[in-house]
mmCIF file of C-alpha atoms in Angstrom:
data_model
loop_
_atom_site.group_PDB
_atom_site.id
_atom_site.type_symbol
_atom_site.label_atom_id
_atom_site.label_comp_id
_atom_site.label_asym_id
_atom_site.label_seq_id
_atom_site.Cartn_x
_atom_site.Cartn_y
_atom_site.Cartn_z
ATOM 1 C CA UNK A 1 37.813 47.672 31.968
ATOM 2 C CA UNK A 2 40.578 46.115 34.196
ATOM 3 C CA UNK A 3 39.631 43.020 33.873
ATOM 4 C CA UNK A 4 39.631 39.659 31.534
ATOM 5 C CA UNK A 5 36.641 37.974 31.346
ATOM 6 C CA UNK A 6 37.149 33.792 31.054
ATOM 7 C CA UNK A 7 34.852 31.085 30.182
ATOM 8 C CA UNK A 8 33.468 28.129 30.908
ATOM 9 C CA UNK A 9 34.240 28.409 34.606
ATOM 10 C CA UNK A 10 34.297 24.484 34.162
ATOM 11 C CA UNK A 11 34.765 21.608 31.366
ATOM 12 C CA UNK A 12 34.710 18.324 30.909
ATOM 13 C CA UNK A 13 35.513 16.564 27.469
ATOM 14 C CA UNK A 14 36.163 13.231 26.541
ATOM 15 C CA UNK A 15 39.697 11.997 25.805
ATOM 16 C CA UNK A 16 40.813 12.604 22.030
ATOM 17 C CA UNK A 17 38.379 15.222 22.194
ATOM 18 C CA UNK A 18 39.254 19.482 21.361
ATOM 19 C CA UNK A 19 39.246 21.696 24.650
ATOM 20 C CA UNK A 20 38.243 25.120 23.821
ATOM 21 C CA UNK A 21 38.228 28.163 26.480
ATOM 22 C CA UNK A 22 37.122 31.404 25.769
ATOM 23 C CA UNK A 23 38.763 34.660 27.338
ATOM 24 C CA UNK A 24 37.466 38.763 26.203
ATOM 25 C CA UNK A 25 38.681 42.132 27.625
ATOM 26 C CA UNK A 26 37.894 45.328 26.717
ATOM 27 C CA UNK A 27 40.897 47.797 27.668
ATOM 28 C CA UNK A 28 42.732 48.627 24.751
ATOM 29 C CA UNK A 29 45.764 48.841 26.619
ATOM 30 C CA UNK A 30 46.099 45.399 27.041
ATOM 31 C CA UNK A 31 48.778 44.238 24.208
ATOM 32 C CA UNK A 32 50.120 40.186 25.082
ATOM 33 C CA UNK A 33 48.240 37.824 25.879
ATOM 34 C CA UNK A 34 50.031 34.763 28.171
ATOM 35 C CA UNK A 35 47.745 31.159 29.107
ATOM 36 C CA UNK A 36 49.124 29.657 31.932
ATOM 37 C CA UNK A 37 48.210 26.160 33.374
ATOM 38 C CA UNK A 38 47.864 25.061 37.167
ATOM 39 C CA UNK A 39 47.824 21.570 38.643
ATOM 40 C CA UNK A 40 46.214 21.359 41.989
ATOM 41 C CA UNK A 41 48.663 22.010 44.887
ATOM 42 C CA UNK A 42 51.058 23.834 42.235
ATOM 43 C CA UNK A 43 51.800 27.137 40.887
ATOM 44 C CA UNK A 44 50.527 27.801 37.381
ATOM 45 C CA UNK A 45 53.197 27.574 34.266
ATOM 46 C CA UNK A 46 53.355 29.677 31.123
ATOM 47 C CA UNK A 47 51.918 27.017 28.289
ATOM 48 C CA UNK A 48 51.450 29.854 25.647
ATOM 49 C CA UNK A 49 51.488 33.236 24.951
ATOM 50 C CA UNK A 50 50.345 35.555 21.870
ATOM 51 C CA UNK A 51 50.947 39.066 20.780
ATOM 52 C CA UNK A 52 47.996 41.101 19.132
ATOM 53 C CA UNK A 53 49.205 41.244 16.116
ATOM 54 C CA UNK A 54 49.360 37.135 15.458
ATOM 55 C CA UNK A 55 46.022 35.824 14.507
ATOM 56 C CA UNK A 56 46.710 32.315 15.577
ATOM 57 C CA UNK A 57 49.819 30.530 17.282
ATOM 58 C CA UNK A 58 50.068 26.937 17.642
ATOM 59 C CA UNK A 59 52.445 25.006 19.674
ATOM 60 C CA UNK A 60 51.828 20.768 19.728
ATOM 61 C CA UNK A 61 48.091 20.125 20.633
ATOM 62 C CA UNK A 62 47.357 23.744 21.981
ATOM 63 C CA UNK A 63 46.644 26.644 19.715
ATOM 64 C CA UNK A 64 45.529 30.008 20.922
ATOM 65 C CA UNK A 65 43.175 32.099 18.478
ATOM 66 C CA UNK A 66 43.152 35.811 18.326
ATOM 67 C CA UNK A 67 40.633 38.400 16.996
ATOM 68 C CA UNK A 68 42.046 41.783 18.064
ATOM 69 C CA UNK A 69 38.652 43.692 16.585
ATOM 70 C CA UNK A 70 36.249 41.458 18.782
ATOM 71 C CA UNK A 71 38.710 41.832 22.287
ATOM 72 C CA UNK A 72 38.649 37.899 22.116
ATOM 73 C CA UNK A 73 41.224 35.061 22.272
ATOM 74 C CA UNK A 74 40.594 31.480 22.561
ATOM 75 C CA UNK A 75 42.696 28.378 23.383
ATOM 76 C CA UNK A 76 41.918 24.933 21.956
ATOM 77 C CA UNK A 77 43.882 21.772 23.107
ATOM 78 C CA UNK A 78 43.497 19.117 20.083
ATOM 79 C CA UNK A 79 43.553 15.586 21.067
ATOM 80 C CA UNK A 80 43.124 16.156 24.831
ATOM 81 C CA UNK A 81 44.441 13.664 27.444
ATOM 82 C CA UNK A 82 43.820 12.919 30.735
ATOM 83 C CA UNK A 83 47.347 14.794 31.543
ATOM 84 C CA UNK A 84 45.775 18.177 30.527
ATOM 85 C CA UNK A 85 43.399 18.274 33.297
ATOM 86 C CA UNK A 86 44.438 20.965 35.106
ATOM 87 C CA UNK A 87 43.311 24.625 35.696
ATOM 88 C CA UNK A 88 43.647 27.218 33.596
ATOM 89 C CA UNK A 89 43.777 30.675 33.185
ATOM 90 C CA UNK A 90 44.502 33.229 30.139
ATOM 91 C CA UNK A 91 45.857 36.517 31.099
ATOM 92 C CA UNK A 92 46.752 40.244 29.147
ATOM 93 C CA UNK A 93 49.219 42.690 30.205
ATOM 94 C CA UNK A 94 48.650 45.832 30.967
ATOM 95 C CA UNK A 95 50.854 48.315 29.409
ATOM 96 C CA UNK A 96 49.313 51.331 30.861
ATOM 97 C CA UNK A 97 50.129 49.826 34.507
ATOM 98 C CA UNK A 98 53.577 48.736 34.513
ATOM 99 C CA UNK A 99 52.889 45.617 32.872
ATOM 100 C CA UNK A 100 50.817 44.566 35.240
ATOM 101 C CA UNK A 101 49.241 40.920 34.708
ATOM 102 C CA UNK A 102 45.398 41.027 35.079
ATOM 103 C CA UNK A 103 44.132 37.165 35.090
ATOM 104 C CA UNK A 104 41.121 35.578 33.983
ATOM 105 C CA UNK A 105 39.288 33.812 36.461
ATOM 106 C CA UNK A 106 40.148 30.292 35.658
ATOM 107 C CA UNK A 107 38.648 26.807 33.595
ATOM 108 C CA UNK A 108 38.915 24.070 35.593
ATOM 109 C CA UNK A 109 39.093 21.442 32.559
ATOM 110 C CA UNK A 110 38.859 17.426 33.220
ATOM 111 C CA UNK A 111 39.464 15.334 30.912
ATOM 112 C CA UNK A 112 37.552 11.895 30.929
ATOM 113 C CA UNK A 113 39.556 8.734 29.992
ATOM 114 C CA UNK B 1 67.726 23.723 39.516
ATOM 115 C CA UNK B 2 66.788 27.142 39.426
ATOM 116 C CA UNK B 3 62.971 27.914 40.773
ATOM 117 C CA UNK B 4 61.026 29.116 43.602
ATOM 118 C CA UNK B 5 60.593 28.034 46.885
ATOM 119 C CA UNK B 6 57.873 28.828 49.043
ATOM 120 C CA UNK B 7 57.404 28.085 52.853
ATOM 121 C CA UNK B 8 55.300 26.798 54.637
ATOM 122 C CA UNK B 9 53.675 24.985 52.612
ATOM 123 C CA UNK B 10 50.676 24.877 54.983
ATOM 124 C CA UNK B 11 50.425 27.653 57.681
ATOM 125 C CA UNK B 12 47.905 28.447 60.221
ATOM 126 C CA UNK B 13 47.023 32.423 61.722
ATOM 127 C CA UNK B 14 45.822 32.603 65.439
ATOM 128 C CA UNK B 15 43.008 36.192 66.027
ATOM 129 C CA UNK B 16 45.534 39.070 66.402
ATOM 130 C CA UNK B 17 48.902 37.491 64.907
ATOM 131 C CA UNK B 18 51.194 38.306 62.210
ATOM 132 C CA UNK B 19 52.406 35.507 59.660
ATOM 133 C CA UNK B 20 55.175 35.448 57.545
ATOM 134 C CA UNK B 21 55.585 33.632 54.280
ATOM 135 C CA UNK B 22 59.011 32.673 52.373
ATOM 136 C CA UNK B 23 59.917 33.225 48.921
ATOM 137 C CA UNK B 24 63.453 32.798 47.483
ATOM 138 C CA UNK B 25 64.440 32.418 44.166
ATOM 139 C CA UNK B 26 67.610 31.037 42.435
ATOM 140 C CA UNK B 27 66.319 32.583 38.763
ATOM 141 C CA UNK B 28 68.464 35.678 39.357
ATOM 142 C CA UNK B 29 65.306 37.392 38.460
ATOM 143 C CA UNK B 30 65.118 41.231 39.216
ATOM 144 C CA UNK B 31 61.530 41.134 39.604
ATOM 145 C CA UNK B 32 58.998 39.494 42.380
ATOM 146 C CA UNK B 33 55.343 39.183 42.683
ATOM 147 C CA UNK B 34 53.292 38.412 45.521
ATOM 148 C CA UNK B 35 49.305 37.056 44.566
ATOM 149 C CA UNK B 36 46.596 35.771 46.448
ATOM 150 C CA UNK B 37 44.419 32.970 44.785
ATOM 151 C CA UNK B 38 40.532 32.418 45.907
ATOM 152 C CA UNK B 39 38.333 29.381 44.889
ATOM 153 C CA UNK B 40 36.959 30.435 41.613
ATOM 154 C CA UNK B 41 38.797 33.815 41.079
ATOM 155 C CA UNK B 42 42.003 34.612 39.194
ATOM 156 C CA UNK B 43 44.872 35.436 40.564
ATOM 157 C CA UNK B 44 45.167 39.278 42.476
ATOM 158 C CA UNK B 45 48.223 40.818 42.927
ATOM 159 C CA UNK B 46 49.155 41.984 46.440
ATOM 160 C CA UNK B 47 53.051 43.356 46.236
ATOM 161 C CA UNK B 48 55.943 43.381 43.073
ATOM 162 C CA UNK B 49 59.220 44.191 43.522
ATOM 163 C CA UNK B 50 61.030 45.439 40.059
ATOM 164 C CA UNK B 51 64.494 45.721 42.417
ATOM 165 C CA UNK B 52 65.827 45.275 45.528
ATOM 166 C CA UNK B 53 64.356 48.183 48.341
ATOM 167 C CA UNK B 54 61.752 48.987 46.116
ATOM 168 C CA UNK B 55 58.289 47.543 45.944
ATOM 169 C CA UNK B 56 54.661 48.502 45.224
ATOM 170 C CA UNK B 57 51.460 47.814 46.051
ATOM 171 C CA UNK B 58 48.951 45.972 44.012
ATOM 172 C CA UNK B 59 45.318 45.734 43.629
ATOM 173 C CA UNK B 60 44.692 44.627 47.550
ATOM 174 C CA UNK B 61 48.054 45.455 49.691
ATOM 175 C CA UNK B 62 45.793 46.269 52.361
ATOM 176 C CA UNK B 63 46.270 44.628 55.295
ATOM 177 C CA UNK B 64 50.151 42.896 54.241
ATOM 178 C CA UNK B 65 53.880 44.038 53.903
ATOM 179 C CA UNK B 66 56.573 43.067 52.174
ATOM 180 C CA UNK B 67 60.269 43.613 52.229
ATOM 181 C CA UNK B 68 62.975 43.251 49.609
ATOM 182 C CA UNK B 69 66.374 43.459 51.433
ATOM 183 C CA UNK B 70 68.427 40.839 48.799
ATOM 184 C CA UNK B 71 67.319 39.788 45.377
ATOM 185 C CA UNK B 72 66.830 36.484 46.177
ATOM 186 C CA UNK B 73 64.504 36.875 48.733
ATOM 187 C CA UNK B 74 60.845 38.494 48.798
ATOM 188 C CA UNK B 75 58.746 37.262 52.223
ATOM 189 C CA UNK B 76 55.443 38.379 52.807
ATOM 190 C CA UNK B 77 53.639 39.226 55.938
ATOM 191 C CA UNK B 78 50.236 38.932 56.377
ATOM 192 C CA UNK B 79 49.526 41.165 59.461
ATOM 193 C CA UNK B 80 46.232 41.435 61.758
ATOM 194 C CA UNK B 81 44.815 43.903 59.731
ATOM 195 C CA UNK B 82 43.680 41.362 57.083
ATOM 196 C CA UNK B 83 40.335 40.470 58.178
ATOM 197 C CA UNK B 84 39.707 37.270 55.412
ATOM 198 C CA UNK B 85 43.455 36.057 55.405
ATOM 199 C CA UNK B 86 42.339 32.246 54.402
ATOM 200 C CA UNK B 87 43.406 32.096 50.765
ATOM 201 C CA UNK B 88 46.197 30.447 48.570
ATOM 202 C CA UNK B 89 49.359 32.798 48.457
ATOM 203 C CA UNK B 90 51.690 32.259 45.454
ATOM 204 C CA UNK B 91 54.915 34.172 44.594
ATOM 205 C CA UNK B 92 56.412 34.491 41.304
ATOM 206 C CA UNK B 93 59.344 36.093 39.465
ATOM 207 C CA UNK B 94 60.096 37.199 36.012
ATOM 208 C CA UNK B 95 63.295 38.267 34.589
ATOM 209 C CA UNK B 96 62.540 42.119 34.603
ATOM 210 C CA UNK B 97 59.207 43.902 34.357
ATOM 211 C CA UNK B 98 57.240 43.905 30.975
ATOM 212 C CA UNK B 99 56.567 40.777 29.000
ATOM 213 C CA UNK B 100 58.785 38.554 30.597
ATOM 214 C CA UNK B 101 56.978 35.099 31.792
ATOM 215 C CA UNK B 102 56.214 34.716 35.297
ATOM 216 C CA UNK B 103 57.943 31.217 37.077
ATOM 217 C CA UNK B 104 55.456 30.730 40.351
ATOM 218 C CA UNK B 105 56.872 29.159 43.380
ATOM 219 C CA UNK B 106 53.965 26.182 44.361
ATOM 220 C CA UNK B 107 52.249 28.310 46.859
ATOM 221 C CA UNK B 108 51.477 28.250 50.858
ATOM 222 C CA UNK B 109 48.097 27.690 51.942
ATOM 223 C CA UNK B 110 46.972 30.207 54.658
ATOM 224 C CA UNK B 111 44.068 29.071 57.375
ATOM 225 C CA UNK B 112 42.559 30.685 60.385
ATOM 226 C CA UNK B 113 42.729 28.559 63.373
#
């Protein structure tokens, strides 16, 4: 139950292609849902974040997709670029442990020029 | 600019000896984290810090120790005790505890000589 469960583990898509990484969780306690993004060598950056009770949030070419009744979130980068090849991971806050940020285990996502 | 700085950014552990890893942070953030990052594994939290002289453990404290003697400042020390110690550490900080986005430092590598 403490845990967020991320896939693929890897991508590859072609540039001007749509990204698309899949995260689920099951503990109910889990209420906001954060997507961060890592370059190699650095620490990872907040990109995106959604609450539960937003069905879809959209900021430039990445959206993340919500469906509180399946446990699942998605995000999709439109128009991906070589730039966005990074790692990266979604995440859920637990509010029944201090807030407490349980990560997914990562996409690393490459984008082919 | 405000942000984190970790250092090293590279550090190597000898059999039987205690390292020490920097954090500061010029957020004014009341809140430090300390994770540990493995190839193909999100991140795990070891320490936070919600104030100065007060911290708790995480998932897999065993085997470090922290202090928090000034805001700015959170080092880790990864003692003896940790038998696997090889891993990517990264610190972060968020404004206070709850939903507040994390700002990561870019990390110190850790290897066993």
């Amino acid at each position: 139950q403490q845990q967020v469960k991320q896939s693929p583990q890897s991508l590859i898509v072609q540039k001007g292609g749509i990204s698309i990484i899949n995260c689920a969780y099951e503990n109910t306690a889990f209420d906001y849902f954060p997507w961060y993004q890592q370059f190699p060598g650095k620490g990872p950056a907040l990109l995106i974040a959604i609450r539960p009770d937003v069905s879809e949030k959209k900021e430039g070419r990445f959206t993340i997709s919500f469906n509180k009744s399946a446990k699942q979130f998605s995000l999709h980068i439109m128009d991906s670029q070589p730039g966005d090849s990074a790692t990266y991971f979604c995440a859920a806050y637990n509010m029944d442990s201090n807030y407490q940020l349980i990560w997914g285990a990562g996409t690393k996502l490459i984008i082919k020029p | 600019d405000g942000g984190i700085t970790q250092s090293p950014k590279y550090l190597f552990r000898k059999e039987g000896q205690n390292v020490t890893l920097s954090c500061e942070q010029n957020l004014n953030h009341d809140a430090m984290y300390w994770y540990r990052q493995d190839p193909g594994q999100g991140l795990r939290l070891i320490y936070y810090s919600q104030i100065v002289n007060d911290f708790q453990k995480g998932d897999i404290a065993e085997g470090y120790s922290v202090s928090r003697e000034k805001k700015e400042s959170f080092p880790l020390t990864v003692t003896s005790a940790q038998k696997n110690p090889t891993a990517f550490y990264l610190c972060a900080s968020s404004r206070d505890r709850g939903y507040q986005p994390q700002h990561f430092g870019d990390g110190t590598r850790l290897s066993i000589l």
